[in-house]
C-alpha atoms as a PDB file:
ATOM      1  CA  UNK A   1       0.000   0.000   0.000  1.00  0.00           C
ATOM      2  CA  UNK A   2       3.295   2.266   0.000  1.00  0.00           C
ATOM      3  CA  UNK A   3       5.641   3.332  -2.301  1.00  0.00           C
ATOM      4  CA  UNK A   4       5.232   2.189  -5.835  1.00  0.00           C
ATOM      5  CA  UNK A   5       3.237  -1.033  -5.251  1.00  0.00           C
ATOM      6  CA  UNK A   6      -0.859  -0.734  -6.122  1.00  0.00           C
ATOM      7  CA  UNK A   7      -2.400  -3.144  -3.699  1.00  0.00           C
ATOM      8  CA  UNK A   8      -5.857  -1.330  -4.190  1.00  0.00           C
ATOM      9  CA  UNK A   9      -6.690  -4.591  -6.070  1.00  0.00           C
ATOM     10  CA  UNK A  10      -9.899  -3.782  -8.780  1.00  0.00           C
ATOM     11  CA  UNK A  11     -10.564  -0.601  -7.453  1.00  0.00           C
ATOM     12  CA  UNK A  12     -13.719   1.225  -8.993  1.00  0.00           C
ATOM     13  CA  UNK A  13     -13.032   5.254  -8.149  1.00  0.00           C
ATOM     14  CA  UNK A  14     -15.755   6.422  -7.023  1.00  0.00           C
ATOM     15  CA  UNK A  15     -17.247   9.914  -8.369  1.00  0.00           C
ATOM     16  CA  UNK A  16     -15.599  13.048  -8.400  1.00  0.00           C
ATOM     17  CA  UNK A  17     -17.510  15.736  -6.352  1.00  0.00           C
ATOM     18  CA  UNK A  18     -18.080  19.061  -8.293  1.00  0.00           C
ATOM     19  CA  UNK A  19     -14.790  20.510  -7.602  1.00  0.00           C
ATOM     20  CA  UNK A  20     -12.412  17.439  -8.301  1.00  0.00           C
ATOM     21  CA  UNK A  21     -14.223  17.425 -11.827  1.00  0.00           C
ATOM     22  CA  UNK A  22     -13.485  20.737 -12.334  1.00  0.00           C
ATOM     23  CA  UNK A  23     -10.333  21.103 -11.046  1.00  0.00           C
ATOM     24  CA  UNK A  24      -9.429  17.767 -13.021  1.00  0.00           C
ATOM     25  CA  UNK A  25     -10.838  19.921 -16.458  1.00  0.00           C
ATOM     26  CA  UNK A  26      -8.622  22.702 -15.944  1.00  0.00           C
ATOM     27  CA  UNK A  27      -5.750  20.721 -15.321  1.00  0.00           C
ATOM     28  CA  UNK A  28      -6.291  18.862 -18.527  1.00  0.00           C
ATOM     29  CA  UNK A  29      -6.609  22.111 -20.255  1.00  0.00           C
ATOM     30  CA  UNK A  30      -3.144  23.590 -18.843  1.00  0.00           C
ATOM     31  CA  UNK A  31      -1.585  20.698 -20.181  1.00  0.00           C
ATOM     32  CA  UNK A  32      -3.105  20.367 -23.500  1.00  0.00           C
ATOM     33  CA  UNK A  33      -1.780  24.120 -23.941  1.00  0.00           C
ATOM     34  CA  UNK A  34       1.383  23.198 -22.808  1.00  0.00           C
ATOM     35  CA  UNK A  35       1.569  25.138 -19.449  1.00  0.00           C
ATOM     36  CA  UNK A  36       2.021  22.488 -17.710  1.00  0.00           C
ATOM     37  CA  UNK A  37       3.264  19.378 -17.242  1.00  0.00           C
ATOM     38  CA  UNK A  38       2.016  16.287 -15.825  1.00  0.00           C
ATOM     39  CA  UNK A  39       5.616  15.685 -13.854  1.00  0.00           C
ATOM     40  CA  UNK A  40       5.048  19.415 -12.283  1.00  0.00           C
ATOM     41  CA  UNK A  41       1.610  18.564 -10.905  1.00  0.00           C
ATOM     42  CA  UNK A  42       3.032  15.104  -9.876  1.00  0.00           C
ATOM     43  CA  UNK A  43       6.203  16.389  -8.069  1.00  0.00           C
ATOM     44  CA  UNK A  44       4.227  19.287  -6.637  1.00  0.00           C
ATOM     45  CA  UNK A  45       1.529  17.160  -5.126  1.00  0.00           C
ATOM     46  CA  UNK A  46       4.068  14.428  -3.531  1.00  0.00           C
ATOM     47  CA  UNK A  47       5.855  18.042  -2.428  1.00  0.00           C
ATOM     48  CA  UNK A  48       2.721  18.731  -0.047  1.00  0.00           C
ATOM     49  CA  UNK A  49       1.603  14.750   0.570  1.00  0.00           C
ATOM     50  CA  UNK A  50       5.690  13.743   1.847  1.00  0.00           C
ATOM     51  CA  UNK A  51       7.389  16.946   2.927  1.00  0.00           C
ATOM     52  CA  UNK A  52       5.719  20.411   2.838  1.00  0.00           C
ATOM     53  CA  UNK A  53       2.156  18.770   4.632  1.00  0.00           C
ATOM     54  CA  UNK A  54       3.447  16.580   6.970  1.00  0.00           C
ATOM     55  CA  UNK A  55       6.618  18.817   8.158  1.00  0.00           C
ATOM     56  CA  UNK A  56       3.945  20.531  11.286  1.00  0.00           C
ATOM     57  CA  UNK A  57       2.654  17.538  12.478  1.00  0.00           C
ATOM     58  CA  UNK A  58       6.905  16.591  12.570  1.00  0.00           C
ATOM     59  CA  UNK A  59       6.696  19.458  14.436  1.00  0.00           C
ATOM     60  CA  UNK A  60       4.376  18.614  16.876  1.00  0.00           C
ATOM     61  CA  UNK A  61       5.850  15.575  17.708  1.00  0.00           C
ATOM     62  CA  UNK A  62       8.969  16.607  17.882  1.00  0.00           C
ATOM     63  CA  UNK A  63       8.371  19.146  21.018  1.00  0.00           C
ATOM     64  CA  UNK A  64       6.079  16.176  22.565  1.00  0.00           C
ATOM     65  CA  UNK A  65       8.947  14.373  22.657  1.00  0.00           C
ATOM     66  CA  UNK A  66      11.474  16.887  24.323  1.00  0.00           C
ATOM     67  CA  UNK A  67       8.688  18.486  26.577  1.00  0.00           C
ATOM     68  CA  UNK A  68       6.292  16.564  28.621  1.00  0.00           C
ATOM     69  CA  UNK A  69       4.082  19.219  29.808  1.00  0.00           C
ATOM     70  CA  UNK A  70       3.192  19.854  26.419  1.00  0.00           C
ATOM     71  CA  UNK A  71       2.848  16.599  25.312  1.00  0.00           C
ATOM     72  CA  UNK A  72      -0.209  16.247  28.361  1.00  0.00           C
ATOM     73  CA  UNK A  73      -1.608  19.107  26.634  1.00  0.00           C
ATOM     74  CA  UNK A  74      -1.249  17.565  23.352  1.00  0.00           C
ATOM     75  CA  UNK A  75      -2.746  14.182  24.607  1.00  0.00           C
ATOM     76  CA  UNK A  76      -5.926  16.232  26.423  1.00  0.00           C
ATOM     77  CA  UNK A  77      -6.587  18.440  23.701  1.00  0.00           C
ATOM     78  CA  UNK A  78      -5.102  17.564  20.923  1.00  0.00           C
ATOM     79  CA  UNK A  79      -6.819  20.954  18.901  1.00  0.00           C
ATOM     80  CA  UNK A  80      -5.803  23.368  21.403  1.00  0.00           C
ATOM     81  CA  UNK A  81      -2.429  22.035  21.545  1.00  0.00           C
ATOM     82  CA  UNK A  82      -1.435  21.694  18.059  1.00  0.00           C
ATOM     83  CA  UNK A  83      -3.041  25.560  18.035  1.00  0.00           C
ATOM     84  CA  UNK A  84      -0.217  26.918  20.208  1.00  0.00           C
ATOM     85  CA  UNK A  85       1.853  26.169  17.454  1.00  0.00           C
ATOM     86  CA  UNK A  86       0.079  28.166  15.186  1.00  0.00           C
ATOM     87  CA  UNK A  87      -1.416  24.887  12.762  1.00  0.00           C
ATOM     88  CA  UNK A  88      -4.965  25.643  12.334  1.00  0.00           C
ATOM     89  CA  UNK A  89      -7.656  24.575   9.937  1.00  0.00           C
ATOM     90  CA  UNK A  90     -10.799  25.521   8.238  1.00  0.00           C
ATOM     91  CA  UNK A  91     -12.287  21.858   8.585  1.00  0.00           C
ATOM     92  CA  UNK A  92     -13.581  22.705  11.538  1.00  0.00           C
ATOM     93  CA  UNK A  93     -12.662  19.273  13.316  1.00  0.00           C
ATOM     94  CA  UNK A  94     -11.206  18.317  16.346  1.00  0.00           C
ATOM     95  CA  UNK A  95      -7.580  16.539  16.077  1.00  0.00           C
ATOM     96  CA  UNK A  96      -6.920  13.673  18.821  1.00  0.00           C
ATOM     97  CA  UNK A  97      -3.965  13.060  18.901  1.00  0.00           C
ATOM     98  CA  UNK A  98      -3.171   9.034  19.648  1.00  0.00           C
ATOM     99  CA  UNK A  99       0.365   8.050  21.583  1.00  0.00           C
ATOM    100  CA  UNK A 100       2.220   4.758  20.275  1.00  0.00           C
ATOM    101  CA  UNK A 101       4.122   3.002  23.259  1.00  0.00           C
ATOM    102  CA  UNK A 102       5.535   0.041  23.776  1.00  0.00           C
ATOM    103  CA  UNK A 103       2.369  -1.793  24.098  1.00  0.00           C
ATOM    104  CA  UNK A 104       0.133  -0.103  22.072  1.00  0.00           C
ATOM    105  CA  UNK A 105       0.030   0.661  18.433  1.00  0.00           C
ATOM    106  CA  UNK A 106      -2.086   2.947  17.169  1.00  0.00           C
ATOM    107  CA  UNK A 107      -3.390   3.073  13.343  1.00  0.00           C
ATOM    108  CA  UNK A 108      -5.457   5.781  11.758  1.00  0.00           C
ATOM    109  CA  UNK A 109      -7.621   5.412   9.011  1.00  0.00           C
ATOM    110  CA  UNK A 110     -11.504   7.032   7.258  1.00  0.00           C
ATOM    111  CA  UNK A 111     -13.394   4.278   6.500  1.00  0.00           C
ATOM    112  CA  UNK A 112     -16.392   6.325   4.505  1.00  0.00           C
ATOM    113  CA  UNK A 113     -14.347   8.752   2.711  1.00  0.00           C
ATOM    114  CA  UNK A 114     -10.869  10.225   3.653  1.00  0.00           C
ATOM    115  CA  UNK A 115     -11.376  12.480   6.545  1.00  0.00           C
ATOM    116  CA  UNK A 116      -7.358  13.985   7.297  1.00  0.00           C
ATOM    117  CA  UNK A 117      -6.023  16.085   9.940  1.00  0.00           C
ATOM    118  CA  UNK A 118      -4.830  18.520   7.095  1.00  0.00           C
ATOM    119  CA  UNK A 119      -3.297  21.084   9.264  1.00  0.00           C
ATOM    120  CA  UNK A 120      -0.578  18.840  10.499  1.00  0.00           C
ATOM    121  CA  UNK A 121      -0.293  16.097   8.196  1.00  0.00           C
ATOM    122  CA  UNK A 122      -1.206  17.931   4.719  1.00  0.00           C
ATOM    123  CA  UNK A 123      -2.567  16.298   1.672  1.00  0.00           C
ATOM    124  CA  UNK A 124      -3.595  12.540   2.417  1.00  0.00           C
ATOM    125  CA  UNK A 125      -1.654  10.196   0.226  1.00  0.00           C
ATOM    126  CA  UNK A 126      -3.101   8.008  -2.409  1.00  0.00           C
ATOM    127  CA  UNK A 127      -3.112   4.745  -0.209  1.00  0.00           C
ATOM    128  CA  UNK A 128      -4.773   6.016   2.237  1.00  0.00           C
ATOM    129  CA  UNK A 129      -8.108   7.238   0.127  1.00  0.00           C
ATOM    130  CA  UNK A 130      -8.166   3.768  -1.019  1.00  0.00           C
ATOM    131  CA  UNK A 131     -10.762   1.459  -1.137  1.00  0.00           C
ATOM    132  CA  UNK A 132      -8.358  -1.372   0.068  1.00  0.00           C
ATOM    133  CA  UNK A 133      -6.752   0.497   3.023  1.00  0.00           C
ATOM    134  CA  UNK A 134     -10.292   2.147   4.219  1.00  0.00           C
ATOM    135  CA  UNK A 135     -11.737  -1.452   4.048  1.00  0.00           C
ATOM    136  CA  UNK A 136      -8.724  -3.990   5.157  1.00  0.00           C
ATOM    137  CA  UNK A 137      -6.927  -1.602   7.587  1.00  0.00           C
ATOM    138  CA  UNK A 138      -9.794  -1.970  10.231  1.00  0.00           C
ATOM    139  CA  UNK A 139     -10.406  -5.818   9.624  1.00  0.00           C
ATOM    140  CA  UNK A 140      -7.061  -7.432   8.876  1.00  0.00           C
ATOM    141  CA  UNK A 141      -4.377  -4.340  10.818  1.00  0.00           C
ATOM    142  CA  UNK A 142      -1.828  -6.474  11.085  1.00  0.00           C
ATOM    143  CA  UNK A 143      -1.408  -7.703   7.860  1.00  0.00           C
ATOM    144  CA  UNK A 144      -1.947  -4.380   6.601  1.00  0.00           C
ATOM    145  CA  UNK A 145       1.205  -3.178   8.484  1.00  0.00           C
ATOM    146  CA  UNK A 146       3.176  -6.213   7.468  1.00  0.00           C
ATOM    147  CA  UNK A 147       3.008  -4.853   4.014  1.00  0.00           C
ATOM    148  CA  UNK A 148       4.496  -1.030   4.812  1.00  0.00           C
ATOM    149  CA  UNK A 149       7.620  -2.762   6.652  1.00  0.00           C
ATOM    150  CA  UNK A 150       6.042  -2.819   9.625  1.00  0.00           C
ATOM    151  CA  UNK A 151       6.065  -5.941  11.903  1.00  0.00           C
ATOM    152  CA  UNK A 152       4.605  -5.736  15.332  1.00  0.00           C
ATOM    153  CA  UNK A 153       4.736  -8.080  17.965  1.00  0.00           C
ATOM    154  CA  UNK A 154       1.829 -10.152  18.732  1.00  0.00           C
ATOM    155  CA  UNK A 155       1.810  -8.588  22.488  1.00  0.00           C
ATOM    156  CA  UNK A 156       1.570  -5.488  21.181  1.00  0.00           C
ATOM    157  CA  UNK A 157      -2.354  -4.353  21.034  1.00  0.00           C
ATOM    158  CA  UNK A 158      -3.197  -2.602  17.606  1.00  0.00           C
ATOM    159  CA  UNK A 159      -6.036  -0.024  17.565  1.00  0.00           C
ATOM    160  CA  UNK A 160      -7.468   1.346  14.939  1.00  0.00           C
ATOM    161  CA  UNK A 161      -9.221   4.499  14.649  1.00  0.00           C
ATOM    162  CA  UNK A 162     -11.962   6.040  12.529  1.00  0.00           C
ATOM    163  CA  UNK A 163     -11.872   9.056  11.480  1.00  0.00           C
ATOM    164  CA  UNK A 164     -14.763  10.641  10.558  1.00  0.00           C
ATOM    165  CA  UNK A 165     -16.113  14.878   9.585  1.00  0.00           C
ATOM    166  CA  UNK A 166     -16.257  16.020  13.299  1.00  0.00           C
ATOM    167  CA  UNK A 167     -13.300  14.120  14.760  1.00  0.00           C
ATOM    168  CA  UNK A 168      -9.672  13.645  12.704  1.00  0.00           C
ATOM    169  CA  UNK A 169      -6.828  11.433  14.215  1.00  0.00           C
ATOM    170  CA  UNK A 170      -3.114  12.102  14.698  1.00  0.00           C
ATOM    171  CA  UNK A 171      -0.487   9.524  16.104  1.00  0.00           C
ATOM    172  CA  UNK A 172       2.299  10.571  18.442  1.00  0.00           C
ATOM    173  CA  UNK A 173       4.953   7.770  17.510  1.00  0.00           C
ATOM    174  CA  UNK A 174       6.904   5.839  20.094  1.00  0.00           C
ATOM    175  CA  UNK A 175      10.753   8.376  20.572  1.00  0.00           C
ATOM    176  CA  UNK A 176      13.481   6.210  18.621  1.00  0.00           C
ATOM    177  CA  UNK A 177      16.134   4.687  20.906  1.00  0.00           C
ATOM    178  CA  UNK A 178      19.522   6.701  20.530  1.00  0.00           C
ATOM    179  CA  UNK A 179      18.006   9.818  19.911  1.00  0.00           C
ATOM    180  CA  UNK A 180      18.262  11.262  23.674  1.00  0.00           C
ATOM    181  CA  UNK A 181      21.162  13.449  22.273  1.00  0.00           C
ATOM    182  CA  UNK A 182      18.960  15.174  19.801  1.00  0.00           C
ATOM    183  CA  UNK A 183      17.519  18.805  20.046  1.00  0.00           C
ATOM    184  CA  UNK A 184      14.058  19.463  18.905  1.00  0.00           C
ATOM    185  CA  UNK A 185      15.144  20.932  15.088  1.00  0.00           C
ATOM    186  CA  UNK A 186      17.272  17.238  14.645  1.00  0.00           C
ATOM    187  CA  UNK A 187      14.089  15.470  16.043  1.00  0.00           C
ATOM    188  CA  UNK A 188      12.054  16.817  13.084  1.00  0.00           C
ATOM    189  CA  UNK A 189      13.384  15.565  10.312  1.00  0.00           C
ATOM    190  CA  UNK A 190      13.320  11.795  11.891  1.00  0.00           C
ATOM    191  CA  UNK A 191       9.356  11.878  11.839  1.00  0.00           C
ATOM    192  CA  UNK A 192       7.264  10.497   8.696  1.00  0.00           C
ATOM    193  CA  UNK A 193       4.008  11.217   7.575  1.00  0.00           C
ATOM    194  CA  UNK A 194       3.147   7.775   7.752  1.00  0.00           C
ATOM    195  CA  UNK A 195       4.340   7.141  11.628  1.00  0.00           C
ATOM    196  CA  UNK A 196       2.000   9.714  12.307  1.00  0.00           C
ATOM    197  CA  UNK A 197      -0.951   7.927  10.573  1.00  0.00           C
ATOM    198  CA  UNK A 198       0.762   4.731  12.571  1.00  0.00           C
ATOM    199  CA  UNK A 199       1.856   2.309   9.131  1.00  0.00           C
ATOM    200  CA  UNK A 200       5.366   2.959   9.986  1.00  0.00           C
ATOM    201  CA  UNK A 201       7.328   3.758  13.348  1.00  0.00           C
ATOM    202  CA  UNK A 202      10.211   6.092  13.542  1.00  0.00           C
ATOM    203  CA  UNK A 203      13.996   5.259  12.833  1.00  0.00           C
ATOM    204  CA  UNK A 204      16.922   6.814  14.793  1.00  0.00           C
ATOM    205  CA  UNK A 205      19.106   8.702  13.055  1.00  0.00           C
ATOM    206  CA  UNK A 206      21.822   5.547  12.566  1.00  0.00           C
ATOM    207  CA  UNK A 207      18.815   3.310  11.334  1.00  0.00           C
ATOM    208  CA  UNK A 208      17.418   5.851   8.672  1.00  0.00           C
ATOM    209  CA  UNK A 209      21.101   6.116   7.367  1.00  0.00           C
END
């Protein structure tokens, strides 16, 4: 369900609301005329799913991990929180944020539509709007995570979480071992988008290498 692999099986899209049609129309058109290019949309929207999106959420993570008082916040009011770092959004949703520990593995996904905590984690990914992920994440987790890399132990308890229009979902991932030396800035670029939807966990510094 990552990287290049399609494990979305037959998938029939669904229909495009109003303004997916026409924002799908005038793309067309800019590239019939030649103003742009099908790699520029591409590269722009992996830009904002991968990297520009996902780098607040990082964010937030990364001072729940190096201050506890804010990560109680965080945990309590996950909205209010994420607010004092100035990520807002017009969804008008809460954002609960979920924390990953040792024994407990949390996994985030919208099984009617794709319902995203798009102030810290940007533009959802392709997987995750998926027929396959939406249907097999919350009846077969495990197996879903086996095929991102990810291979929990059986003692660890998986829960998965629905998000839905009034509530969105955020995962605080489990602090990788070795990282204790680390200031907040460093800390950032070790989190993922997809440890904070919970299909992947974070890698120290030596392991991402």
């Amino acid at each position: 369900m990552s990287g290049n692999h399609d494990h979305s099986g037959e998938h029939h899209p669904e229909p495009l609301s109003y303004a997916e049609a026409r924002t799908k129309a005038i793309e067309s058109l800019l590239i019939e005329k030649g103003l742009l290019s099908t790699d520029a949309i591409d590269a722009r929207v992996q830009a904002y799913e991968q990297d520009i999106g996902p780098l607040n959420g990082a964010r937030v993570v990364a001072r729940a991990w190096t201050d506890d008082e804010y990560r109680k916040r965080l945990l309590k009011d996950g909205t209010s929180a994420i607010g004092e770092m100035g990520f807002f959004g017009a969804q008008g949703a809460e954002i609960v944020v979920l924390e990953n520990t040792p024994d407990v593995h949390n996994v985030v996904v919208c099984t009617l539509c794709s319902c995203y905590p798009w102030p810290v984690l940007g533009l959802p990914p392709r997987w995750y709007k998926s027929d396959a992920y939406r249907a097999r994440a919350v009846i077969e987790p495990r197996a879903v995570l086996k095929e991102f890399g990810l291979n929990l132990d059986e003692s660890v308890e998986v829960r998965v979480w629905d998000s839905n229009s009034d509530i969105r979902y955020m995962v605080l991932p489990e602090r990788p071992d070795g990282t204790d030396d680390l200031c907040e800035d460093d800390l950032v670029k070790l989190v993922t988008r997809d440890s904070m939807i919970g299909v992947a966990k974070v890698k120290s510094t030596a392991a991402a290498m």
